[in-house]
mmCIF file of C-alpha atoms and ligand atoms in Angstrom:
data_model
loop_
_atom_site.group_PDB
_atom_site.id
_atom_site.type_symbol
_atom_site.label_atom_id
_atom_site.label_comp_id
_atom_site.label_asym_id
_atom_site.label_seq_id
_atom_site.Cartn_x
_atom_site.Cartn_y
_atom_site.Cartn_z
ATOM 1 C CA MET U 1 0.217 0.070 -0.261
ATOM 2 C CA PHE U 2 0.981 3.964 -0.928
ATOM 3 C CA ARG U 3 1.503 6.349 1.799
ATOM 4 C CA THR U 4 -1.587 8.416 3.705
ATOM 5 C CA ILE U 5 -0.250 11.430 4.302
ATOM 6 C CA GLU U 6 3.935 13.290 2.889
ATOM 7 C CA TRP U 7 5.481 15.857 3.395
ATOM 8 C CA LEU U 8 6.902 16.726 0.509
ATOM 9 C CA ASP U 9 10.516 18.493 0.960
ATOM 10 C CA GLU U 10 11.272 19.737 -2.351
ATOM 11 C CA SER U 11 8.186 21.936 -2.138
ATOM 12 C CA ASN U 12 7.145 22.358 1.446
ATOM 13 C CA GLN U 13 3.629 20.704 1.045
ATOM 14 C CA VAL U 14 2.152 18.191 2.320
ATOM 15 C CA ARG U 15 -0.029 15.681 -0.214
ATOM 16 C CA LEU U 16 -2.678 13.322 1.335
ATOM 17 C CA VAL U 17 -4.244 10.649 -0.287
ATOM 18 C CA ASP U 18 -7.933 11.673 -0.746
ATOM 19 C CA GLN U 19 -10.373 8.495 1.143
ATOM 20 C CA THR U 20 -13.596 10.458 -0.009
ATOM 21 C CA LYS U 21 -13.038 9.619 -3.605
ATOM 22 C CA LEU U 22 -11.756 5.417 -2.588
ATOM 23 C CA PRO U 23 -11.958 3.029 -4.131
ATOM 24 C CA LEU U 24 -13.112 3.982 -7.408
ATOM 25 C CA LYS U 25 -10.399 6.841 -7.701
ATOM 26 C CA VAL U 26 -6.950 7.165 -5.675
ATOM 27 C CA GLU U 27 -6.485 11.202 -5.469
ATOM 28 C CA HIS U 28 -4.857 13.350 -3.797
ATOM 29 C CA VAL U 29 -4.635 16.421 -2.207
ATOM 30 C CA VAL U 30 -1.494 18.477 -2.361
ATOM 31 C CA THR U 31 -1.303 21.530 -0.240
ATOM 32 C CA ASP U 32 0.657 24.397 1.948
ATOM 33 C CA SER U 33 -2.037 25.459 3.697
ATOM 34 C CA HIS U 34 -2.997 24.025 7.450
ATOM 35 C CA GLU U 35 -6.799 25.096 7.380
ATOM 36 C CA ARG U 36 -6.827 22.951 4.177
ATOM 37 C CA ILE U 37 -5.463 20.133 6.521
ATOM 38 C CA ALA U 38 -8.415 21.361 8.895
ATOM 39 C CA LYS U 39 -10.875 21.293 5.981
ATOM 40 C CA SER U 40 -9.793 16.875 5.096
ATOM 41 C CA ILE U 41 -9.603 16.620 8.557
ATOM 42 C CA LYS U 42 -13.296 17.304 8.317
ATOM 43 C CA ILE U 43 -14.712 15.960 5.399
ATOM 44 C CA MET U 44 -12.480 12.472 6.203
ATOM 45 C CA GLU U 45 -10.247 12.996 3.244
ATOM 46 C CA ILE U 46 -8.108 11.691 5.907
ATOM 47 C CA ARG U 47 -9.612 10.191 8.513
ATOM 48 C CA GLY U 48 -8.119 7.377 11.202
ATOM 49 C CA ALA U 49 -7.373 8.633 14.833
ATOM 50 C CA PRO U 50 -3.134 7.806 13.924
ATOM 51 C CA ALA U 51 -3.985 9.377 10.478
ATOM 52 C CA ILE U 52 -5.149 12.071 11.863
ATOM 53 C CA GLY U 53 -2.759 12.857 14.295
ATOM 54 C CA ALA U 54 -0.242 13.341 11.267
ATOM 55 C CA ALA U 55 -1.901 15.430 9.567
ATOM 56 C CA ALA U 56 -2.820 18.016 11.806
ATOM 57 C CA ALA U 57 1.015 17.184 13.198
ATOM 58 C CA MET U 58 2.209 18.213 8.760
ATOM 59 C CA GLY U 59 -0.558 21.070 9.647
ATOM 60 C CA MET U 60 1.088 22.575 12.482
ATOM 61 C CA ALA U 61 4.699 23.217 10.083
ATOM 62 C CA LEU U 62 2.269 24.157 7.119
ATOM 63 C CA ALA U 63 1.051 27.468 9.954
ATOM 64 C CA ALA U 64 4.618 27.289 11.004
ATOM 65 C CA ILE U 65 6.338 28.609 8.043
ATOM 66 C CA GLU U 66 2.303 30.621 7.145
ATOM 67 C CA SER U 67 2.939 32.326 9.700
ATOM 68 C CA GLN U 68 5.995 34.352 8.809
ATOM 69 C CA ALA U 69 7.007 35.499 12.278
ATOM 70 C CA ARG U 70 9.711 36.775 13.467
ATOM 71 C CA THR U 71 9.437 36.384 17.074
ATOM 72 C CA LYS U 72 9.348 32.884 19.397
ATOM 73 C CA ASP U 73 5.771 33.996 20.648
ATOM 74 C CA ASP U 74 4.946 35.383 17.799
ATOM 75 C CA ILE U 75 4.784 32.177 16.196
ATOM 76 C CA ILE U 76 3.889 30.465 19.370
ATOM 77 C CA SER U 77 0.812 32.202 18.893
ATOM 78 C CA TYR U 78 -0.309 32.057 15.739
ATOM 79 C CA LEU U 79 0.439 27.847 16.548
ATOM 80 C CA GLU U 80 -2.783 28.265 19.409
ATOM 81 C CA LYS U 81 -5.063 29.884 16.813
ATOM 82 C CA ALA U 82 -3.567 26.909 14.440
ATOM 83 C CA ALA U 83 -4.055 23.274 17.280
ATOM 84 C CA ASP U 84 -7.743 24.682 17.650
ATOM 85 C CA THR U 85 -8.518 25.135 13.656
ATOM 86 C CA LEU U 86 -6.698 21.841 13.428
ATOM 87 C CA ASN U 87 -8.735 19.932 16.389
ATOM 88 C CA THR U 88 -11.986 19.408 14.279
ATOM 89 C CA ARG U 89 -12.648 16.199 14.754
ATOM 90 C CA PRO U 90 -13.469 16.536 19.489
ATOM 91 C CA THR U 91 -12.988 12.312 19.622
ATOM 92 C CA ALA U 92 -9.575 10.581 18.002
ATOM 93 C CA TYR U 93 -6.949 11.205 20.723
ATOM 94 C CA ASN U 94 -4.080 11.210 18.363
ATOM 95 C CA LEU U 95 -4.912 14.390 17.256
ATOM 96 C CA THR U 96 -5.644 16.702 20.409
ATOM 97 C CA TRP U 97 -1.643 14.252 21.262
ATOM 98 C CA ALA U 98 -0.067 15.696 17.632
ATOM 99 C CA THR U 99 -1.194 19.233 18.260
ATOM 100 C CA SER U 100 -0.198 19.107 21.816
ATOM 101 C CA ARG U 101 3.537 17.551 20.956
ATOM 102 C CA MET U 102 4.325 19.905 18.569
ATOM 103 C CA LEU U 103 2.664 23.379 20.063
ATOM 104 C CA ARG U 104 5.627 22.002 23.344
ATOM 105 C CA LYS U 105 7.718 21.495 20.743
ATOM 106 C CA ALA U 106 7.852 24.826 19.506
ATOM 107 C CA LYS U 107 8.204 26.462 23.337
ATOM 108 C CA GLU U 108 10.767 23.612 23.760
ATOM 109 C CA VAL U 109 13.315 24.946 20.440
ATOM 110 C CA ASP U 110 15.992 26.902 22.421
ATOM 111 C CA GLY U 111 16.533 29.684 18.434
ATOM 112 C CA THR U 112 14.867 31.574 15.787
ATOM 113 C CA ALA U 113 11.631 31.865 14.381
ATOM 114 C CA GLU U 114 13.897 29.824 11.793
ATOM 115 C CA ASP U 115 14.279 27.214 14.145
ATOM 116 C CA ILE U 116 11.214 26.625 15.414
ATOM 117 C CA VAL U 117 10.208 26.308 12.004
ATOM 118 C CA ASN U 118 12.536 24.050 10.896
ATOM 119 C CA GLN U 119 11.696 21.158 14.001
ATOM 120 C CA LEU U 120 8.557 21.691 14.005
ATOM 121 C CA ILE U 121 8.310 20.229 10.557
ATOM 122 C CA GLU U 122 10.964 17.095 11.496
ATOM 123 C CA GLU U 123 9.317 16.472 14.522
ATOM 124 C CA ALA U 124 5.276 16.279 12.202
ATOM 125 C CA LYS U 125 8.185 13.801 10.177
ATOM 126 C CA GLU U 126 9.547 11.786 12.865
ATOM 127 C CA ILE U 127 5.730 11.450 14.148
ATOM 128 C CA ALA U 128 4.519 10.621 10.748
ATOM 129 C CA GLU U 129 7.828 7.643 10.972
ATOM 130 C CA GLU U 130 7.190 6.981 14.324
ATOM 131 C CA ASP U 131 3.280 5.259 13.718
ATOM 132 C CA VAL U 132 4.112 4.250 10.399
ATOM 133 C CA ARG U 133 7.538 1.731 13.533
ATOM 134 C CA MET U 134 4.613 1.244 16.169
ATOM 135 C CA CYS U 135 2.457 -0.441 13.294
ATOM 136 C CA ARG U 136 5.031 -2.846 13.259
ATOM 137 C CA GLN U 137 6.049 -3.658 16.401
ATOM 138 C CA MET U 138 1.801 -4.289 17.339
ATOM 139 C CA GLY U 139 2.180 -6.008 13.986
ATOM 140 C CA GLU U 140 4.923 -7.983 16.167
ATOM 141 C CA HIS U 141 3.171 -8.302 19.546
ATOM 142 C CA ALA U 142 0.493 -9.210 18.031
ATOM 143 C CA LEU U 143 1.699 -12.928 17.162
ATOM 144 C CA SER U 144 1.350 -14.790 19.863
ATOM 145 C CA LEU U 145 -1.829 -13.903 19.337
ATOM 146 C CA ILE U 146 -2.294 -15.164 16.018
ATOM 147 C CA LYS U 147 -2.024 -18.340 14.300
ATOM 148 C CA SER U 148 -1.674 -19.837 11.050
ATOM 149 C CA GLY U 149 -4.760 -20.396 9.104
ATOM 150 C CA PHE U 150 -7.332 -17.509 11.519
ATOM 151 C CA THR U 151 -9.714 -16.116 10.340
ATOM 152 C CA ILE U 152 -9.944 -12.410 11.758
ATOM 153 C CA GLN U 153 -12.338 -10.106 11.768
ATOM 154 C CA THR U 154 -12.640 -6.564 11.682
ATOM 155 C CA ILE U 155 -14.307 -3.755 11.670
ATOM 156 C CA CYS U 156 -14.698 0.060 9.840
ATOM 157 C CA ASN U 157 -10.808 0.729 8.436
ATOM 158 C CA ALA U 158 -7.711 0.660 10.785
ATOM 159 C CA GLY U 159 -5.442 -0.046 7.765
ATOM 160 C CA SER U 160 -3.319 1.803 6.318
ATOM 161 C CA LEU U 161 -5.838 4.149 5.308
ATOM 162 C CA ALA U 162 -6.594 4.776 8.252
ATOM 163 C CA THR U 163 -2.289 4.612 9.444
ATOM 164 C CA VAL U 164 0.645 6.075 8.184
ATOM 165 C CA HIS U 165 1.411 3.340 5.971
ATOM 166 C CA LEU U 166 1.100 -0.656 7.804
ATOM 167 C CA GLY U 167 -1.892 0.456 10.054
ATOM 168 C CA THR U 168 -3.312 -0.428 13.192
ATOM 169 C CA VAL U 169 -4.904 -4.312 12.643
ATOM 170 C CA GLY U 170 -3.823 -3.575 9.009
ATOM 171 C CA GLY U 171 -0.389 -4.428 10.935
ATOM 172 C CA VAL U 172 -1.504 -7.231 12.955
ATOM 173 C CA VAL U 173 -3.552 -8.403 9.972
ATOM 174 C CA ARG U 174 -0.025 -7.994 7.140
ATOM 175 C CA VAL U 175 2.655 -9.357 9.923
ATOM 176 C CA ALA U 176 0.888 -12.169 10.659
ATOM 177 C CA HIS U 177 0.646 -12.949 6.576
ATOM 178 C CA GLU U 178 4.101 -12.201 6.256
ATOM 179 C CA LYS U 179 3.866 -15.290 8.578
ATOM 180 C CA TYR U 180 0.765 -17.354 8.043
ATOM 181 C CA SER U 181 0.095 -17.167 4.334
ATOM 182 C CA ASP U 182 -3.447 -18.208 5.304
ATOM 183 C CA ILE U 183 -4.344 -15.040 7.231
ATOM 184 C CA LYS U 184 -8.023 -14.163 6.416
ATOM 185 C CA VAL U 185 -10.200 -11.498 7.677
ATOM 186 C CA TYR U 186 -13.768 -10.528 7.454
ATOM 187 C CA ALA U 187 -14.806 -6.748 6.896
ATOM 188 C CA VAL U 188 -17.797 -4.779 8.239
ATOM 189 C CA GLU U 189 -18.867 -3.395 5.561
ATOM 190 C CA THR U 190 -19.828 -0.638 8.085
ATOM 191 C CA ARG U 191 -22.397 1.959 8.045
ATOM 192 C CA PRO U 192 -23.290 5.089 7.300
ATOM 193 C CA ARG U 193 -19.405 5.975 5.092
ATOM 194 C CA MET U 194 -18.678 2.367 5.058
ATOM 195 C CA GLN U 195 -14.486 2.282 5.901
ATOM 196 C CA GLY U 196 -14.772 -1.085 5.470
ATOM 197 C CA ALA U 197 -15.955 -1.712 2.639
ATOM 198 C CA ARG U 198 -14.516 1.080 0.495
ATOM 199 C CA LEU U 199 -11.689 1.267 1.555
ATOM 200 C CA THR U 200 -10.652 -2.477 4.990
ATOM 201 C CA VAL U 201 -11.645 -4.661 1.355
ATOM 202 C CA PHE U 202 -9.558 -2.514 -1.369
ATOM 203 C CA GLU U 203 -6.303 -2.192 0.252
ATOM 204 C CA PHE U 204 -6.276 -6.027 1.887
ATOM 205 C CA MET U 205 -7.540 -6.990 -1.663
ATOM 206 C CA GLU U 206 -4.031 -4.404 -3.217
ATOM 207 C CA ASP U 207 -1.614 -6.752 -0.994
ATOM 208 C CA ASP U 208 -3.337 -10.385 -2.022
ATOM 209 C CA ILE U 209 -5.103 -10.589 1.143
ATOM 210 C CA ASP U 210 -7.617 -13.263 1.382
ATOM 211 C CA VAL U 211 -11.387 -10.533 2.231
ATOM 212 C CA THR U 212 -14.486 -10.844 2.591
ATOM 213 C CA LEU U 213 -17.244 -7.958 3.645
ATOM 214 C CA ILE U 214 -20.058 -8.621 5.363
ATOM 215 C CA THR U 215 -23.414 -6.958 6.439
ATOM 216 C CA ASP U 216 -22.950 -4.716 10.051
ATOM 217 C CA GLY U 217 -25.628 -7.267 10.393
ATOM 218 C CA MET U 218 -24.808 -9.810 9.466
ATOM 219 C CA VAL U 219 -21.947 -10.841 13.082
ATOM 220 C CA GLY U 220 -23.846 -12.509 14.704
ATOM 221 C CA THR U 221 -23.900 -14.977 12.303
ATOM 222 C CA VAL U 222 -20.642 -15.351 11.281
ATOM 223 C CA PHE U 223 -19.144 -15.507 14.951
ATOM 224 C CA ARG U 224 -22.270 -18.831 15.308
ATOM 225 C CA GLN U 225 -20.815 -20.630 12.196
ATOM 226 C CA GLY U 226 -17.693 -20.677 12.990
ATOM 227 C CA ARG U 227 -16.197 -18.439 10.464
ATOM 228 C CA VAL U 228 -13.921 -16.577 12.778
ATOM 229 C CA ASP U 229 -11.099 -16.784 14.781
ATOM 230 C CA CYS U 230 -10.843 -13.593 16.078
ATOM 231 C CA CYS U 231 -11.920 -10.048 15.994
ATOM 232 C CA VAL U 232 -9.924 -7.239 15.294
ATOM 233 C CA VAL U 233 -10.245 -3.541 15.669
ATOM 234 C CA GLY U 234 -8.226 -0.246 16.089
ATOM 235 C CA ALA U 235 -9.653 2.346 18.207
ATOM 236 C CA ASP U 236 -9.537 6.161 18.666
ATOM 237 C CA ARG U 237 -9.490 6.504 22.371
ATOM 238 C CA ILE U 238 -8.053 4.618 24.865
ATOM 239 C CA LEU U 239 -9.112 4.977 28.420
ATOM 240 C CA ARG U 240 -6.857 4.298 32.137
ATOM 241 C CA THR U 241 -9.547 2.739 32.433
ATOM 242 C CA GLY U 242 -9.571 0.087 29.755
ATOM 243 C CA HIS U 243 -12.435 1.382 28.195
ATOM 244 C CA VAL U 244 -12.436 1.428 24.588
ATOM 245 C CA ILE U 245 -13.814 3.803 22.115
ATOM 246 C CA ASN U 246 -14.297 3.285 18.750
ATOM 247 C CA LYS U 247 -16.137 3.376 15.924
ATOM 248 C CA ILE U 248 -19.537 2.259 15.834
ATOM 249 C CA GLY U 249 -20.790 -0.755 15.686
ATOM 250 C CA THR U 250 -17.747 -2.390 17.975
ATOM 251 C CA TYR U 251 -19.029 -2.748 21.044
ATOM 252 C CA THR U 252 -22.603 -4.847 19.344
ATOM 253 C CA MET U 253 -19.292 -6.705 18.046
ATOM 254 C CA ALA U 254 -17.714 -7.237 21.418
ATOM 255 C CA ILE U 255 -21.146 -7.578 23.103
ATOM 256 C CA THR U 256 -21.673 -10.687 20.306
ATOM 257 C CA ALA U 257 -18.091 -12.015 20.204
ATOM 258 C CA LYS U 258 -17.719 -12.114 24.033
ATOM 259 C CA TYR U 259 -21.659 -14.660 23.857
ATOM 260 C CA HIS U 260 -19.952 -17.170 20.942
ATOM 261 C CA ASP U 261 -16.199 -17.156 23.741
ATOM 262 C CA ILE U 262 -13.403 -15.617 20.237
ATOM 263 C CA PRO U 263 -10.934 -12.841 21.603
ATOM 264 C CA PHE U 264 -11.451 -10.528 21.221
ATOM 265 C CA TYR U 265 -8.654 -8.148 20.305
ATOM 266 C CA VAL U 266 -7.898 -4.045 19.503
ATOM 267 C CA VAL U 267 -5.174 -2.341 18.967
ATOM 268 C CA ALA U 268 -4.199 0.783 18.845
ATOM 269 C CA PRO U 269 -0.553 2.631 19.577
ATOM 270 C CA TRP U 270 0.295 4.399 22.635
ATOM 271 C CA SER U 271 -0.831 8.459 20.311
ATOM 272 C CA THR U 272 -4.002 6.864 21.218
ATOM 273 C CA ILE U 273 -3.904 6.669 24.798
ATOM 274 C CA ASP U 274 -5.758 9.523 26.939
ATOM 275 C CA MET U 275 -4.384 8.742 30.505
ATOM 276 C CA GLU U 276 -6.671 11.374 31.781
ATOM 277 C CA THR U 277 -10.401 11.538 30.948
ATOM 278 C CA ASP U 278 -13.071 9.819 32.361
ATOM 279 C CA PRO U 279 -15.665 7.467 30.962
ATOM 280 C CA GLY U 280 -17.957 9.518 31.138
ATOM 281 C CA ASP U 281 -16.580 12.884 29.995
ATOM 282 C CA VAL U 282 -15.350 11.292 26.329
ATOM 283 C CA VAL U 283 -16.706 13.600 24.096
ATOM 284 C CA ILE U 284 -17.929 10.988 20.425
ATOM 285 C CA GLU U 285 -18.337 13.102 17.650
ATOM 286 C CA GLU U 286 -22.344 13.269 16.137
ATOM 287 C CA ARG U 287 -22.036 13.627 12.797
ATOM 288 C CA ASP U 288 -24.784 14.808 9.871
ATOM 289 C CA GLU U 289 -28.249 13.848 9.362
ATOM 290 C CA ASP U 290 -27.341 13.665 5.508
ATOM 291 C CA GLU U 291 -25.103 10.869 6.394
ATOM 292 C CA ILE U 292 -27.233 7.831 7.108
ATOM 293 C CA ARG U 293 -30.046 9.563 5.223
ATOM 294 C CA LYS U 294 -28.539 9.460 2.227
ATOM 295 C CA VAL U 295 -26.468 7.074 0.066
ATOM 296 C CA ASN U 296 -24.711 7.388 -3.203
ATOM 297 C CA GLU U 297 -26.178 11.991 -2.320
ATOM 298 C CA GLN U 298 -30.097 9.996 -2.770
ATOM 299 C CA TYR U 299 -31.907 10.016 -0.292
ATOM 300 C CA VAL U 300 -33.000 6.275 1.060
ATOM 301 C CA THR U 301 -35.524 7.180 3.732
ATOM 302 C CA VAL U 302 -37.990 10.085 4.529
ATOM 303 C CA PRO U 303 -35.766 12.784 3.791
ATOM 304 C CA THR U 304 -36.780 14.924 6.289
ATOM 305 C CA ALA U 305 -36.561 11.475 8.894
ATOM 306 C CA LYS U 306 -35.333 11.884 12.684
ATOM 307 C CA VAL U 307 -32.106 10.553 12.502
ATOM 308 C CA TYR U 308 -29.579 9.797 15.346
ATOM 309 C CA ASN U 309 -25.770 9.560 13.839
ATOM 310 C CA PRO U 310 -22.710 9.035 17.217
ATOM 311 C CA ALA U 311 -19.452 8.290 14.813
ATOM 312 C CA PHE U 312 -18.283 6.107 17.979
ATOM 313 C CA ASP U 313 -19.416 4.355 20.821
ATOM 314 C CA MET U 314 -17.270 2.820 24.023
ATOM 315 C CA THR U 315 -16.823 -0.651 24.768
ATOM 316 C CA HIS U 316 -16.126 -1.789 28.526
ATOM 317 C CA PRO U 317 -12.555 -3.177 29.381
ATOM 318 C CA GLU U 318 -14.704 -6.619 30.611
ATOM 319 C CA LEU U 319 -15.503 -7.670 27.105
ATOM 320 C CA ILE U 320 -12.370 -6.754 26.501
ATOM 321 C CA SER U 321 -9.584 -9.647 25.492
ATOM 322 C CA ALA U 322 -6.593 -7.548 25.403
ATOM 323 C CA ILE U 323 -5.297 -4.339 24.663
ATOM 324 C CA ILE U 324 -2.205 -5.429 22.179
ATOM 325 C CA THR U 325 -0.224 -1.493 21.982
ATOM 326 C CA ASP U 326 3.371 -1.266 20.445
ATOM 327 C CA LYS U 327 5.261 -0.934 24.184
ATOM 328 C CA GLY U 328 3.691 -4.317 24.457
ATOM 329 C CA ILE U 329 0.131 -6.604 25.192
ATOM 330 C CA VAL U 330 -2.512 -5.777 28.308
ATOM 331 C CA LYS U 331 -4.176 -8.568 28.360
ATOM 332 C CA GLU U 332 -8.009 -8.456 29.825
ATOM 333 C CA PRO U 333 -7.437 -5.038 31.028
ATOM 334 C CA THR U 334 -7.287 -3.324 34.389
ATOM 335 C CA GLU U 335 -6.410 0.202 35.074
ATOM 336 C CA GLU U 336 -3.960 -1.455 37.584
ATOM 337 C CA LYS U 337 -2.524 -3.301 33.699
ATOM 338 C CA MET U 338 -2.800 -0.380 32.402
ATOM 339 C CA LEU U 339 -1.461 1.971 34.962
ATOM 340 C CA LYS U 340 1.923 -0.517 35.047
ATOM 341 C CA LEU U 341 1.978 -0.535 30.809
ATOM 342 C CA TYR U 342 2.943 3.844 31.380
ATOM 343 C CA LYS U 343 5.149 3.691 34.375
ATOM 344 C CA ALA U 344 6.625 1.068 32.459
HETATM 345 O O1 MRU T 1 -14.331 8.173 11.699
HETATM 346 P P1 MRU T 1 -12.637 7.738 11.579
HETATM 347 O O2 MRU T 1 -13.071 6.544 9.648
HETATM 348 O O3 MRU T 1 -11.780 8.612 11.280
HETATM 349 O O4 MRU T 1 -13.384 6.702 12.020
HETATM 350 C C1 MRU T 1 -11.832 4.968 12.509
HETATM 351 C C2 MRU T 1 -12.128 4.133 12.697
HETATM 352 O O5 MRU T 1 -12.958 3.878 14.076
HETATM 353 C C3 MRU T 1 -10.713 3.318 13.183
HETATM 354 O O6 MRU T 1 -11.079 2.066 13.778
HETATM 355 C C4 MRU T 1 -9.515 3.609 14.742
HETATM 356 O O7 MRU T 1 -9.443 5.062 14.316
HETATM 357 C C5 MRU T 1 -8.969 3.278 14.917
HETATM 358 S S1 MRU T 1 -8.371 3.715 13.152
HETATM 359 C C6 MRU T 1 -6.081 2.610 13.343
#
C-alpha cells in the first residue's frame, strides 16, 4: 500500500490520499495550508485516529511556515490558533496529542523563528515515521495471539489508510500474513461511511490478502457459524480504565464476540491512550444526519426522517481480551494493568 500522507521536502507541502474518492479513484490533495488540512480532517478526506494525528502535526508545521513570524511569541500564538483550527474532530485522541506535542516542541526550541519552523517540520516527519514503526511493532507483538489459518473479524478501517502506512489492525494482519500466508479477514461494511467496504476491502485486496465483506448485521451469524477465530479492531481513544472508544458498532461486536467465546482484541499505538479523561467525559462525535439518510447522495429514506448519528461507541474493558500496543500487550485490561504499562 502507498503512504496515506507525506511531507514533500522539495516544496514544503503535504500530500494526502483523498479517501472520500476510494476505492473508485486514487486522487491526492496537495496543500501548503493548515486550514486546508483542517478541512480534509473534518470532511474525512483523511480519517482514522493515527492518520489524522499525523495530518494535524503536518498542519502545525505548515502553520509555522505560514505565520512568517519573526519572534518565538508570535509563532507560538499563531500555532495556538492553528491547533484550535486543526482539532476538528473531538473523539480521536491522536489529534490533540499531535497538536499538543507540536506546540510543546515549539516552546522547547531555543533559537530563532526559523529554527522553530525547521524543527517543527522535522517533528511532524518524525511523528509520521514513528507511526509506521509503531504499526510494525504492534503487528509483531500480536503474533503471540494469532495462529496460522486464523480468520480475523474487523470493523471500519484501521488499515494502512487509517495510519501513515501499514495500519494498526492492518499491521496485525499484514505481519501475520507475512508469517502465515493463510490469514483471512472478514470486514463489516460499517454504515454510514462504509470505511469497511470502501477502504478495508480495497487495501487488503491490493495486498492479496483474502478478505470477505459482510454487512453490519451479519456479525452474529458469522460468529455462530464458526467462521471467525478472533476480532481485531482499532481504537480512537483508549482510557486508563481500559475503556475503548472506536467506530460505532464495535461495542455490539464485542458483546456478540463474548457471547460466542471469540477473543476480542483492540490494537492501537501509545498515541491513542488517554490517561486522563474519565469514561463519562469522553465526547462522542455526532455527524451530519444526511450521512444516514443518503447513500451516494440519494435519499434512501424520507428526507425529513429523524436521525441519530454517533460516529463512535465505548466498549467496556470486561469485553476486551487484550489491548495490543507498540509497548506491549495488556491482557484483560484493568486500570492497574494500564498504569503499569504506562509507568514502564
Ligand atoms: O470516523 P473514522 O473513519 O475516522 O473512524 C476510524 C475508526 O474508528 C478506526 O477504527 C480507528 O480510528 C482506528 S484507526 C487505526
